[in-house]
Structure formats: C-alpha cells, structure tokens
Short mmCIF file of C-alpha atoms in Angstrom, two decimals:
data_model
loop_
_atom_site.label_atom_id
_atom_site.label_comp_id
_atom_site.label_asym_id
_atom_site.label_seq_id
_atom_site.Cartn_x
_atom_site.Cartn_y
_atom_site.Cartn_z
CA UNK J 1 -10.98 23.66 17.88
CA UNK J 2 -7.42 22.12 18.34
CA UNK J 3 -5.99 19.70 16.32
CA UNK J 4 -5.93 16.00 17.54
CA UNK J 5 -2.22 14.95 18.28
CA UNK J 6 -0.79 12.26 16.24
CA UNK J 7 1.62 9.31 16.51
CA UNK J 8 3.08 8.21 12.94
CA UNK J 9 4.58 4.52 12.57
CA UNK J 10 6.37 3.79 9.52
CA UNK J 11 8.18 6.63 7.83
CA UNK J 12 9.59 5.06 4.61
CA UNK J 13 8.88 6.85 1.10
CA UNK J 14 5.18 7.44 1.68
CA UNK J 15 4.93 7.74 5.30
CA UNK J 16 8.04 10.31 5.57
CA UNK J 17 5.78 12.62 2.90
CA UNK J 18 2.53 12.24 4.63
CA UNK J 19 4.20 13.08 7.96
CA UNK J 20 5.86 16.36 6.22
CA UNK J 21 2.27 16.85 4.87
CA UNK J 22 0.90 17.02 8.41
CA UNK J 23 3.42 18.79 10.02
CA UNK J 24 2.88 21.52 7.30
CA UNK J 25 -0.38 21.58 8.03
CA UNK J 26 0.05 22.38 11.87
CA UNK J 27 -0.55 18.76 13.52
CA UNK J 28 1.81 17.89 16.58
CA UNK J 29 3.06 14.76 15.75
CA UNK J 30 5.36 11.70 17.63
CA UNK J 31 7.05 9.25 15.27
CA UNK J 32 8.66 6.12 15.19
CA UNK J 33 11.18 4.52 12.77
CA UNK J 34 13.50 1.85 12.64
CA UNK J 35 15.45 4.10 10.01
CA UNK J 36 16.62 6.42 12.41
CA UNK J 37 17.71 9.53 9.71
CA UNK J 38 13.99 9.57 9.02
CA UNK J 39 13.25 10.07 12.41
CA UNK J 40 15.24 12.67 12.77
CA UNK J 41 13.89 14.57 9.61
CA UNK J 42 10.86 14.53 11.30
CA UNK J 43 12.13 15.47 14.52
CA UNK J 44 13.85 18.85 12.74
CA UNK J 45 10.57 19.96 12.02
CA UNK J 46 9.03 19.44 15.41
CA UNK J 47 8.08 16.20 16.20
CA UNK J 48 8.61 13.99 18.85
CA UNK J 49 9.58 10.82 19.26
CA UNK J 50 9.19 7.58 21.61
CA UNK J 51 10.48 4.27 22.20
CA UNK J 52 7.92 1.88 22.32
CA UNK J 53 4.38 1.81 20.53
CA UNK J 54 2.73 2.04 23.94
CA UNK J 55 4.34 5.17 25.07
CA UNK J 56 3.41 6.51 21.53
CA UNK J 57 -0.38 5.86 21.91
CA UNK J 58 -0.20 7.16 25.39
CA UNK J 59 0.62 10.42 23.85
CA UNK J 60 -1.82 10.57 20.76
CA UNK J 61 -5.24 11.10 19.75
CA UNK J 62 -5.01 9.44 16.61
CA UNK J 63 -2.26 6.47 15.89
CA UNK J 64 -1.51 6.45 12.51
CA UNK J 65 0.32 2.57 10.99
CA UNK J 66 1.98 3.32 7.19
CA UNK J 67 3.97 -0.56 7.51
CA UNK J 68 5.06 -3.05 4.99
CA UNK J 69 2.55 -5.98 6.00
CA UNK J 70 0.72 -7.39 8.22
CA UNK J 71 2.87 -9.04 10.61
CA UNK J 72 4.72 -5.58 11.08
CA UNK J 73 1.44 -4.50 11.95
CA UNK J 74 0.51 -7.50 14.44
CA UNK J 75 3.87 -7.27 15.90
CA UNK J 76 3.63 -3.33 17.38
CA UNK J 77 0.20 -3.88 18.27
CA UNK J 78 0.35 -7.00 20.36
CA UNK J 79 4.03 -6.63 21.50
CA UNK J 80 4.10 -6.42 25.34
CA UNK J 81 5.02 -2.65 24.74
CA UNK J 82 3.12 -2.14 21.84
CA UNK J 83 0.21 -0.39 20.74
CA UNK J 84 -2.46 -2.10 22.57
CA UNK J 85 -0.89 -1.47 25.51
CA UNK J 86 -1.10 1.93 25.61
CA UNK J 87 -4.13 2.92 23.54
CA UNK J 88 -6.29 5.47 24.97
CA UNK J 89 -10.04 5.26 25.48
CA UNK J 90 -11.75 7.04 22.89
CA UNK J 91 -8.35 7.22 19.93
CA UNK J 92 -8.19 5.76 16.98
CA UNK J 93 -6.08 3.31 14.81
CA UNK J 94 -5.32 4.66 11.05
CA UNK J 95 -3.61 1.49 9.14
CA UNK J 96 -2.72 2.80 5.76
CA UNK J 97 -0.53 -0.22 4.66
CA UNK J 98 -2.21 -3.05 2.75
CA UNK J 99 -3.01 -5.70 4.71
CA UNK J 100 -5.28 -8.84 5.48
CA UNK J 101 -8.87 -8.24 6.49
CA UNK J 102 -9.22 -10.95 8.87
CA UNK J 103 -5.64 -9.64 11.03
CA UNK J 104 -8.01 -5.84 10.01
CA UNK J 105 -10.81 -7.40 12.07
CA UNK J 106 -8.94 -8.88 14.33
CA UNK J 107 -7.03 -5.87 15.72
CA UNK J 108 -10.27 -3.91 15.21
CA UNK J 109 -11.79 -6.14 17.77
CA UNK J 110 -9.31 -5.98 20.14
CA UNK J 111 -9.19 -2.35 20.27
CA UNK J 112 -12.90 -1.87 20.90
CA UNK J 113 -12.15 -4.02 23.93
CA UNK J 114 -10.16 -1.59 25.11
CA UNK J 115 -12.88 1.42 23.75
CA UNK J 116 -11.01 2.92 20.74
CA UNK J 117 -11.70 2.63 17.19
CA UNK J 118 -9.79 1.67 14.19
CA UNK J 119 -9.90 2.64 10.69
CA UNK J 120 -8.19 0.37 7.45
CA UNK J 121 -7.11 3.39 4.65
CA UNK J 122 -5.21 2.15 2.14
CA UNK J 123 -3.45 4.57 -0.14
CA UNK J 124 -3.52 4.74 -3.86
CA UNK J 125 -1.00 7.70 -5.90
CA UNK J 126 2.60 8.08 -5.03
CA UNK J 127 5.00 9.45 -1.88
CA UNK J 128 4.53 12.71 -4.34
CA UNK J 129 1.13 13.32 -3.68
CA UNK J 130 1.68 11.83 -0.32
CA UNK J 131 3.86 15.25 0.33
CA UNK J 132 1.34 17.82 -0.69
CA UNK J 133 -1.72 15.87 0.77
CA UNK J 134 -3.30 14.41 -2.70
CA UNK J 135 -3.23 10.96 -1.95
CA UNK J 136 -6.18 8.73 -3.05
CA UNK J 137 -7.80 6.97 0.41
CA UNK J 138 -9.80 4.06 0.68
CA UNK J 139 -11.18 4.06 4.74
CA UNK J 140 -13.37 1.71 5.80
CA UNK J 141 -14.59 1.24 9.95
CA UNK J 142 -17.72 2.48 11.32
CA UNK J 143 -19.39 5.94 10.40
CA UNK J 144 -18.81 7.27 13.98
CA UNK J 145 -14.73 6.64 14.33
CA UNK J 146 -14.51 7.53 10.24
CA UNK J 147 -16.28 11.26 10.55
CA UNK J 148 -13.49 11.52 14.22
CA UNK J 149 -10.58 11.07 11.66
CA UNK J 150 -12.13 12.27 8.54
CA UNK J 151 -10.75 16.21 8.53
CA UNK J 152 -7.30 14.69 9.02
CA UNK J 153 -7.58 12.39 6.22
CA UNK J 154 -9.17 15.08 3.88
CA UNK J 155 -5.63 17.19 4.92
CA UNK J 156 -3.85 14.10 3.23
CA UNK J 157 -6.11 12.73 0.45
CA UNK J 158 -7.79 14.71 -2.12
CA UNK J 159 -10.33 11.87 -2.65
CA UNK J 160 -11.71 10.26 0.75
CA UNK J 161 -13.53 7.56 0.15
CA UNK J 162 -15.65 5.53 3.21
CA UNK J 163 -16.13 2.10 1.47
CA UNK J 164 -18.11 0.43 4.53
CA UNK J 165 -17.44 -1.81 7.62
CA UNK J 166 -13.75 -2.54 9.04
CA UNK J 167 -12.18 -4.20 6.31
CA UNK J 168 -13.87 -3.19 2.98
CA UNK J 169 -10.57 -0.71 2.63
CA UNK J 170 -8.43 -3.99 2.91
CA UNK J 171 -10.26 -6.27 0.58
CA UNK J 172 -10.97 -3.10 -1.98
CA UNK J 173 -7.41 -2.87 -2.25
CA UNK J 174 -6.47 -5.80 -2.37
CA UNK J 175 -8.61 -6.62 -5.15
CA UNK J 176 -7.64 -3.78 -7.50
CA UNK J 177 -3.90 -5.12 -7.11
CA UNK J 178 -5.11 -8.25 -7.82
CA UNK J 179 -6.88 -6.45 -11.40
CA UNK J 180 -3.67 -4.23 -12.00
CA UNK J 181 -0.58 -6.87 -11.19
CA UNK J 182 -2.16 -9.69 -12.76
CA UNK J 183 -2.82 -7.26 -15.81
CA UNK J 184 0.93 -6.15 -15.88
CA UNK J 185 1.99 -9.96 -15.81
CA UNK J 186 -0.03 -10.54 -18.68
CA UNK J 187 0.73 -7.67 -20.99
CA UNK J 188 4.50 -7.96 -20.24
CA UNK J 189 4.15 -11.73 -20.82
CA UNK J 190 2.67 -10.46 -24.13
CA UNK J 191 5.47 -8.85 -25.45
CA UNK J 192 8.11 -11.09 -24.15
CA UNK J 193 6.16 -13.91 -26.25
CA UNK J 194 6.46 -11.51 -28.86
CA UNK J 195 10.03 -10.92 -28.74
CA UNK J 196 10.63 -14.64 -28.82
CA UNK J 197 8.22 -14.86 -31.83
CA UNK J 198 10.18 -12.67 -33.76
CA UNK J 199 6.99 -9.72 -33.43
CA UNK J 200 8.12 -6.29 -33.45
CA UNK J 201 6.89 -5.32 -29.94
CA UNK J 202 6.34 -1.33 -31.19
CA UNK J 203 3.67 -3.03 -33.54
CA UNK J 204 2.16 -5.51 -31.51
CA UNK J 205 1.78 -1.81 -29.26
CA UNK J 206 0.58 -0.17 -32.09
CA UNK J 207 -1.99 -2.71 -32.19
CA UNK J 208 -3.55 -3.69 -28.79
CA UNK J 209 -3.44 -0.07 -28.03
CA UNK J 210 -5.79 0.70 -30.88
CA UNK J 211 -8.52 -1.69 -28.90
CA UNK J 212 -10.26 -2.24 -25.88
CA UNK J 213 -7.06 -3.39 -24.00
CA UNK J 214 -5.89 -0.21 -24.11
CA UNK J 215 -4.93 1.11 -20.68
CA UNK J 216 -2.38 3.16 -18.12
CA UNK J 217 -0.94 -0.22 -17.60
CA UNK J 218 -0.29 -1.18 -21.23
CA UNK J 219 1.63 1.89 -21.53
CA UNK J 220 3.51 1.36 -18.30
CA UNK J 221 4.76 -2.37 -19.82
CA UNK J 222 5.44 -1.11 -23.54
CA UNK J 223 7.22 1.33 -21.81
CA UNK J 224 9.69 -0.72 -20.59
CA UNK J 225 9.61 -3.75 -23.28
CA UNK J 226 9.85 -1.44 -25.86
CA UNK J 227 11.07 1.60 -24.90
CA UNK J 228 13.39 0.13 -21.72
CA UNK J 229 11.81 2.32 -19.20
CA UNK J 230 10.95 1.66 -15.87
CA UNK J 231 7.75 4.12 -14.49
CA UNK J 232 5.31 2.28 -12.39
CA UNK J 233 7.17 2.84 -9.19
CA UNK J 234 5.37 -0.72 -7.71
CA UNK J 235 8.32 -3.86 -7.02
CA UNK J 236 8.03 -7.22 -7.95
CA UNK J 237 8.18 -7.96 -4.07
CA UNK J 238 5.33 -5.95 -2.82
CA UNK J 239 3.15 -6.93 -6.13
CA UNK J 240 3.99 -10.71 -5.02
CA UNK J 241 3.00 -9.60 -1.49
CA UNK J 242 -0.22 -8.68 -2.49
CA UNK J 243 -1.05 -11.57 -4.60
CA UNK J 244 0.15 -13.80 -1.50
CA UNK J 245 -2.62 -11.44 0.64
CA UNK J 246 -5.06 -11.24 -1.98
CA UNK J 247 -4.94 -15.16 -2.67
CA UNK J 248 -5.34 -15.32 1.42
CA UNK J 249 -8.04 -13.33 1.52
CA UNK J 250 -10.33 -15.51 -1.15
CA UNK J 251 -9.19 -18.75 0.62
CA UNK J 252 -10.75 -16.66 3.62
CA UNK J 253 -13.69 -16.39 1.56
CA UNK J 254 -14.33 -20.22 0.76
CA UNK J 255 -13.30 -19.61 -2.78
CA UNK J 256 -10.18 -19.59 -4.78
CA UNK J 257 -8.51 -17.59 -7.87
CA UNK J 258 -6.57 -19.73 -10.56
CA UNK J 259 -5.79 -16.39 -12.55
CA UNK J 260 -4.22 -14.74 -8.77
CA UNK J 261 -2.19 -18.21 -8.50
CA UNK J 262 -0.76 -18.36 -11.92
CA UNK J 263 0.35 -14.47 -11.55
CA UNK J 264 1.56 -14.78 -7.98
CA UNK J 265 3.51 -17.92 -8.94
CA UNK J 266 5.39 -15.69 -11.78
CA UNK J 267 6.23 -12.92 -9.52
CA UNK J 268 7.73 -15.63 -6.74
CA UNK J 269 10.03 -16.99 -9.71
CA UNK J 270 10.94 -13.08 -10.35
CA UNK J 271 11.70 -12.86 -6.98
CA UNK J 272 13.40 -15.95 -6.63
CA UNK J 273 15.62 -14.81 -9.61
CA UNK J 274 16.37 -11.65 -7.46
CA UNK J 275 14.14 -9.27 -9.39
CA UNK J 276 12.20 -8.25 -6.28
CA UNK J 277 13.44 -4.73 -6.07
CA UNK J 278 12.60 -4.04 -9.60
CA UNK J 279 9.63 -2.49 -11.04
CA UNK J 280 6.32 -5.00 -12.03
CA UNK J 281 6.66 -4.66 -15.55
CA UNK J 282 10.64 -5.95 -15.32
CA UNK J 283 9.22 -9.36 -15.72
CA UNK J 284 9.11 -9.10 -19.21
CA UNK J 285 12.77 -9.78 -18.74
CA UNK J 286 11.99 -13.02 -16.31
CA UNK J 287 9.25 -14.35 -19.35
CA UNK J 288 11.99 -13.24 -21.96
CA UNK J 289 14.28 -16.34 -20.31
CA UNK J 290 11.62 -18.75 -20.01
CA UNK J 291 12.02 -20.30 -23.81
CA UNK J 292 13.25 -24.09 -23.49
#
C-alpha cells in the first residue's frame, strides 16, 4: 500500500527534523516556510513546495500544521488561499503546535463541513528525537480519522498516545505546561530567595532534593542557579504563551487558576525585561532583582 502524500507547514527546529524524519522514511512531502533556507533543505531532499496553503492541501493526503500559536494556525486555515480552501474530501489536518481547544474545535468543525478530519498532536521531547522519529505524541480527534493517520505518527513518535475527542491533545498539554512552568517559576524563585537570604543555594539543593520535591525540573533550575547552566531548551516567551493559553482555556471552562496567574504574570515581567529568548529557569535572574 502507498504512502499517503504529505504537506508540512512550519519547518522551524522541530518541524525541519520531523520533515527529515519523514522524508527518510520514504513519504513524498510539499512544504511551506516563511524561512525560505529551510525550505530549501527540504526541497534538496525531494520535496516540493507551494505558494499558498490551498494549493498545498490540493496536493496532500494528510496536512500536517507544526506553528507557533494559534492565530498562525487560524490565519492559513481561513485565509482566502488558505487551507480550507483547498482541503480535500476525505484528508486530514495534523496540528502539532500547542494551541487553544476552542480555535481546535473550531477548525475541526469547519473541516468536517467540508468532509475531512482533523487531528490536535501535540509534541513532547526535543527537535532531536523529532529527527529520528522518537517524539512523544499526544493525538486526540475521533477513532476513525486517528487509526487514517496513526502509521504516520507511529513513524514520528515512539509513544502515540489517543487521549479522546478533538481537543483532549490541546487541553492535556496545556495542562502539563501549566504543572511544569509554574513548577520552574517556583523552584527558581526558591533559590533566588535564597541567594538574597544569604542560603547557600548548593545546600538548599542538597536539601529539597533529598525529599519529595525532588524532580527533572529541580535539577534543570539548580542547574542554572547554581551551577549557571542553561538545559531545558523551553523560552520564557513560549512558557508565557502557554500560561496566556492555558489561563484561556480555564476561563473557557467557567473556572479560573490563581497559581497559572501569579506564574504567567512573572514570565510577562521576564519578558517585558527582554528575557523572552532565554531558557524558563533564567528567571531566577528576573526574581534575583526583585529585592526593594
């Protein structure tokens, strides 16, 4: 049976390495990219490219989103040459970026209209595992357009997960960068207080690590508050980008999150104090300045 063809939008870090993972693995692809060198990486190893969004889903079986947020996403799909356009009957929307559930739904909706499916798959790992097809996937739709994509997902994820309806991938991810970025803000917050306290920060380590706090993520901030290294390749920006969605989403939800608002609020000041690019656990340097 012959591989489905595939149109690719969005080849930064992780998208360029997923695309390389499927072109590897025998898929004809078409791309599009505002960055025009990674379009032509692509296009050295076979793949086409288009224009517009509408001429790309004209040409593929599966349309496959790896964007920055969610009014990216809106824009290609509802331009009057975008995706919508010119889906075909019977394809299928991938949208690996994190986004907001209701725009998920939303777009979902509007491509059943037209008879094609969409699935939400947010990522978890790094552009690393991205290239050699180990990513962690979160996919969420209905079971019928999920098993159409599923053998191309299992050639870029080593764990496939179906979490439920449209959506669920969305809010799943969403919430566990909610759990790990307001974590981070805390712990780095911890040792900044500690640095102002006049706590050696390798002890108060030695310490919390010894209990139930313990984690990836403690390591991560003592690693740069102690040890002035900067690992968990995650910015300021797109952590305050997902507290802004996250935050969204509960107001969605008839609810609200003080803890989300008091983190999101200290990554805006980071970013206001033109930390974005940095790594999350740089704002031990923002809560470092914050003594009156």
């Amino acid at each position: 049976m012959s591989k489905p063809t595939i149109g690719f939008i969005g080849l930064g870090l992780m998208g360029g390495n997923m695309v390389e993972n499927l072109q590897n693995k025998g898929y004809e692809l078409t791309v599009m990219d505002l960055n025009k060198d990674a379009v032509a990486a692509c296009v050295a190893r076979g793949a086409k490219t288009v224009d517009t969004a509408k001429e790309l889903a004209e040409n593929s079986d599966i349309v496959m989103f790896c964007l920055t947020t969610s009014a990216v996403v809106e824009k290609i799909v509802y331009a009057e040459d975008g995706l919508l356009a010119g889906i075909k009957e019977g394809s299928v929307l991938v949208d690996f970026g994190t986004s907001i559930p209701a725009s998920t739904k939303k777009i979902g909706a509007d491509l059943a209209s037209k008879g094609a499916g969409m699935i939400d798959a947010p990522l978890g790992r790094t552009p690393a595992h991205a290239k050699d097809g180990l990513l962690n996937i979160m996919a969420s739709g209905d079971m019928e357009t999920f098993n159409k994509v599923k053998p191309v997902l299992e050639d870029q994820g080593e764990n496939v997960f179906h979490l439920g309806a449209l959506g669920a991938g969305h809010t799943t991810k969403l919430i566990n960068n909610f759990m790990g970025m307001t974590t981070v803000c805390a712990m780095s917050q911890a040792f900044a207080v500690a640095e102002l306290a006049g706590v050696d920060r390798q002890q108060l380590f030695d310490i919390m690590s010894t209990g139930p706090s313990n984690s990836p993520f403690m390591q991560f901030c003592k690693n740069y508050a102690v040890d002035n290294v900067s690992d968990l390749g995650f910015s300021i920006a797109n952590a305050n980008k997902d507290l802004g969605y996250f935050l969204e989403m509960v107001a969605d939800l008839g609810t609200e999150s003080k803890i989300a608002e008091g983190s999101s609020a200290n990554l805006q000041a980071a970013l206001d104090a033109g930390m974005g690019q940095g790594n999350v656990p740089e704002i031990f340097d923002y809560f470092k300045k914050l003594e009156k």
